GROMACS .gro file of C-alpha atoms in nm:
model
  208
    1MET     CA    1  14.414  11.283   7.550
    2VAL     CA    2  14.786  11.361   7.587
    3HIS     CA    3  14.913  11.012   7.671
    4ASN     CA    4  15.094  10.963   7.337
    5VAL     CA    5  15.193  11.326   7.283
    6LYS     CA    6  15.545  11.453   7.340
    7LEU     CA    7  15.490  11.742   7.579
    8ILE     CA    8  15.719  12.038   7.644
    9THR     CA    9  15.988  11.980   7.907
   10LEU     CA   10  16.115  12.239   8.150
   11SER     CA   11  16.462  12.218   7.997
   12GLU     CA   12  16.330  12.299   7.647
   13ASP     CA   13  16.168  12.628   7.742
   14SER     CA   14  16.063  12.725   8.093
   15ILE     CA   15  15.805  12.984   7.982
   16ALA     CA   16  15.636  12.745   7.739
   17PHE     CA   17  15.650  12.467   8.000
   18ARG     CA   18  15.471  12.682   8.258
   19GLU     CA   19  15.204  12.780   8.004
   20GLN     CA   20  15.160  12.413   7.914
   21GLU     CA   21  15.109  12.321   8.280
   22ARG     CA   22  14.859  12.606   8.320
   23LEU     CA   23  14.658  12.486   8.018
   24LEU     CA   24  14.663  12.123   8.131
   25GLY     CA   25  14.548  12.232   8.476
   26LYS     CA   26  14.258  12.428   8.329
   27TYR     CA   27  14.160  12.132   8.109
   28ALA     CA   28  14.165  11.901   8.412
   29THR     CA   29  13.926  12.142   8.584
   30ASP     CA   30  13.666  12.208   8.316
   31CYS     CA   31  13.744  11.972   8.021
   32ASN     CA   32  13.715  12.264   7.779
   33HIS     CA   33  13.866  12.151   7.448
   34GLU     CA   34  13.998  12.498   7.372
   35HIS     CA   35  14.271  12.453   7.634
   36LEU     CA   36  14.407  12.155   7.440
   37ILE     CA   37  14.386  12.341   7.108
   38ARG     CA   38  14.582  12.625   7.266
   39LEU     CA   39  14.835  12.370   7.391
   40ALA     CA   40  14.870  12.231   7.038
   41LEU     CA   41  14.938  12.582   6.907
   42LEU     CA   42  15.192  12.637   7.186
   43ILE     CA   43  15.371  12.316   7.086
   44ASN     CA   44  15.353  12.400   6.715
   45ASN     CA   45  15.474  12.760   6.743
   46PRO     CA   46  15.838  12.863   6.791
   47PRO     CA   47  16.044  12.813   6.997
   48ILE     CA   48  15.914  12.455   7.040
   49ALA     CA   49  15.801  12.410   6.677
   50ASP     CA   50  15.710  12.042   6.718
   51TYR     CA   51  15.441  12.010   6.455
   52ASN     CA   52  15.421  11.629   6.483
   53SER     CA   53  15.322  11.648   6.848
   54ALA     CA   54  15.076  11.930   6.777
   55ILE     CA   55  14.913  11.722   6.503
   56GLN     CA   56  14.894  11.418   6.730
   57LEU     CA   57  14.727  11.615   7.009
   58LEU     CA   58  14.467  11.763   6.774
   59SER     CA   59  14.404  11.423   6.617
   60ASN     CA   60  14.350  11.272   6.963
   61LEU     CA   61  14.100  11.545   7.040
   62CYS     CA   62  13.905  11.485   6.718
   63GLU     CA   63  13.892  11.112   6.785
   64HIS     CA   64  13.751  11.178   7.132
   65THR     CA   65  13.486  11.425   7.014
   66LEU     CA   66  13.492  11.609   6.685
   67ASP     CA   67  13.589  11.971   6.739
   68GLU     CA   68  13.573  12.182   6.423
   69LYS     CA   69  13.848  12.419   6.536
   70ALA     CA   70  14.079  12.129   6.622
   71LEU     CA   71  14.003  11.964   6.288
   72VAL     CA   72  14.076  12.259   6.061
   73ILE     CA   73  14.382  12.371   6.258
   74GLY     CA   74  14.519  12.016   6.268
   75ALA     CA   75  14.461  11.964   5.896
   76TYR     CA   76  14.620  12.302   5.818
   77ILE     CA   77  14.931  12.232   6.029
   78SER     CA   78  14.957  11.890   5.866
   79VAL     CA   79  14.946  12.017   5.508
   80SER     CA   80  15.164  12.319   5.587
   81HIS     CA   81  15.449  12.107   5.722
   82THR     CA   82  15.419  11.787   5.520
   83GLY     CA   83  15.241  11.886   5.198
   84SER     CA   84  14.952  11.651   5.269
   85ILE     CA   85  14.666  11.610   5.513
   86SER     CA   86  14.716  11.321   5.755
   87GLU     CA   87  14.483  11.028   5.702
   88SER     CA   88  14.302  11.083   6.032
   89PHE     CA   89  14.212  11.444   5.947
   90ARG     CA   90  14.120  11.348   5.592
   91ALA     CA   91  13.874  11.091   5.728
   92PHE     CA   92  13.729  11.343   5.976
   93ILE     CA   93  13.675  11.594   5.694
   94SER     CA   94  13.521  11.336   5.459
   95ASP     CA   95  13.282  11.208   5.726
   96ASN     CA   96  13.177  11.541   5.875
   97VAL     CA   97  13.221  11.834   5.634
   98ASP     CA   98  12.858  11.832   5.518
   99MET     CA   99  12.738  11.870   5.878
  100MET     CA  100  12.963  12.166   5.962
  101THR     CA  101  12.877  12.533   5.960
  102SER     CA  102  12.953  12.711   5.634
  103ASP     CA  103  13.262  12.882   5.782
  104TYR     CA  104  13.420  12.552   5.880
  105GLN     CA  105  13.320  12.395   5.550
  106SER     CA  106  13.506  12.680   5.382
  107ALA     CA  107  13.810  12.618   5.602
  108CYS     CA  108  13.810  12.248   5.512
  109TYR     CA  109  13.785  12.321   5.140
  110TYR     CA  110  14.069  12.572   5.166
  111VAL     CA  111  14.295  12.318   5.337
  112LEU     CA  112  14.204  12.057   5.073
  113ALA     CA  113  14.297  12.313   4.807
  114LEU     CA  114  14.638  12.366   4.970
  115GLU     CA  115  14.702  11.992   4.952
  116MET     CA  116  14.610  11.989   4.583
  117ILE     CA  117  14.849  12.281   4.521
  118CYS     CA  118  15.127  12.088   4.697
  119ARG     CA  119  15.051  11.790   4.470
  120ASP     CA  120  15.046  12.015   4.162
  121LYS     CA  121  14.684  11.916   4.093
  122LEU     CA  122  14.584  12.268   4.004
  123GLY     CA  123  14.244  12.189   3.853
  124GLU     CA  124  14.134  12.025   4.176
  125ALA     CA  125  14.287  12.311   4.373
  126ARG     CA  126  14.079  12.565   4.179
  127TYR     CA  127  13.769  12.355   4.246
  128PHE     CA  128  13.826  12.351   4.624
  129LEU     CA  129  13.917  12.722   4.634
  130THR     CA  130  13.593  12.804   4.456
  131LYS     CA  131  13.403  12.587   4.706
  132ALA     CA  132  13.576  12.768   4.993
  133ILE     CA  133  13.461  13.104   4.857
  134GLU     CA  134  13.107  12.975   4.797
  135LYS     CA  135  13.084  12.875   5.163
  136LYS     CA  136  13.247  13.194   5.298
  137GLU     CA  137  13.262  13.490   5.065
  138ASP     CA  138  13.528  13.665   5.273
  139CYS     CA  139  13.780  13.377   5.265
  140VAL     CA  140  14.061  13.614   5.167
  141LEU     CA  141  14.333  13.355   5.116
  142ALA     CA  142  14.113  13.153   4.881
  143TYR     CA  143  14.084  13.459   4.655
  144PHE     CA  144  14.460  13.519   4.668
  145GLN     CA  145  14.538  13.156   4.592
  146LEU     CA  146  14.284  13.148   4.310
  147ALA     CA  147  14.435  13.464   4.160
  148LYS     CA  148  14.772  13.286   4.149
  149LEU     CA  149  14.618  12.995   3.961
  150CYS     CA  150  14.392  13.181   3.717
  151ASP     CA  151  14.489  13.372   3.404
  152SER     CA  152  14.155  13.552   3.385
  153ASN     CA  153  13.993  13.773   3.649
  154LYS     CA  154  14.320  13.797   3.841
  155GLU     CA  155  14.291  14.168   3.921
  156TYR     CA  156  13.928  14.127   4.023
  157LEU     CA  157  14.014  13.842   4.259
  158LEU     CA  158  14.296  14.044   4.417
  159GLU     CA  159  14.071  14.346   4.471
  160VAL     CA  160  13.797  14.133   4.628
  161ALA     CA  161  14.054  13.967   4.855
  162LYS     CA  162  14.187  14.303   4.977
  163SER     CA  163  13.836  14.432   5.042
  164HIS     CA  164  13.770  14.148   5.290
  165ILE     CA  165  14.077  14.196   5.509
  166LEU     CA  166  13.937  14.296   5.848
  167VAL     CA  167  14.252  14.356   6.054
  168LEU     CA  168  14.574  14.502   5.920
  169GLN     CA  169  14.832  14.387   6.172
  170ASN     CA  170  15.152  14.578   6.241
  171THR     CA  171  15.450  14.340   6.229
  172ASP     CA  172  15.624  14.531   6.507
  173CYS     CA  173  15.325  14.475   6.737
  174ILE     CA  174  15.310  14.097   6.696
  175GLY     CA  175  15.594  14.052   6.946
  176MET     CA  176  15.392  14.246   7.201
  177LEU     CA  177  15.089  14.016   7.184
  178SER     CA  178  15.008  13.830   7.504
  179CYS     CA  179  15.027  13.451   7.524
  180GLU     CA  180  14.648  13.449   7.544
  181GLU     CA  181  14.629  13.633   7.211
  182LEU     CA  182  14.901  13.431   7.038
  183LEU     CA  183  14.733  13.101   7.123
  184CYS     CA  184  14.377  13.202   7.035
  185PRO     CA  185  14.236  12.932   6.802
  186GLN     CA  186  13.985  13.168   6.640
  187ALA     CA  187  14.257  13.424   6.561
  188TYR     CA  188  14.481  13.147   6.423
  189ILE     CA  189  14.204  13.038   6.184
  190GLN     CA  190  14.129  13.396   6.082
  191GLU     CA  191  14.496  13.462   6.008
  192HIS     CA  192  14.621  13.136   5.857
  193ILE     CA  193  14.313  12.987   5.691
  194PHE     CA  194  14.073  13.271   5.613
  195GLY     CA  195  14.330  13.550   5.589
  196THR     CA  196  14.107  13.821   5.733
  197ILE     CA  197  14.399  13.919   5.961
  198MET     CA  198  14.714  14.014   5.770
  199THR     CA  199  15.029  14.223   5.784
  200GLU     CA  200  15.134  14.463   5.508
  201GLU     CA  201  15.422  14.227   5.427
  202ILE     CA  202  15.189  13.933   5.367
  203ILE     CA  203  14.960  14.144   5.149
  204ASP     CA  204  15.260  14.260   4.945
  205PHE     CA  205  15.364  13.896   4.901
  206TRP     CA  206  15.027  13.806   4.751
  207LEU     CA  207  15.018  14.111   4.529
  208SER     CA  208  15.372  14.066   4.395
   0.00000   0.00000   0.00000
């Protein structure tokens, strides 16, 4: 699974290296995919910030056995850093989205919308954002993005978005989160794709 992935070296960051070895050891013991998703997030996040290796690891995992969390996180990292979804993730979404739970369908449509925004195909972006909301009515970021793209109903969309934020995170507390919390795949999806976890600063950005 990690044979073609550039892993963290001890000289790069000793703390991240030790966490990597702990996760690989746990995966060797129980083959739980979440350990590899956490490793991908560890590689993607600062101070390592190697998004290519994170994408490769998540793509490998999806090729081995489709994992919805790995798919949506991998596609999101791909479009966030490159402006497009890698071909492997695009194929996984196309082949499997109809069989996913509604939450993961929503996540896929949101990531597809981000790609359309990056390509300046705003009509298609609005279509995918609407689909994301249809599948998950509390997809906060889809409402915020749609409000940016729509002349009508903007205030309504912003108010609905705010009403669905579940956790208002204090920026000062983020640095005190444990490694376990920082690498939680579910929390990553809630924060970066659904937007139900936000800081005041991020909310202000969307409302500005």
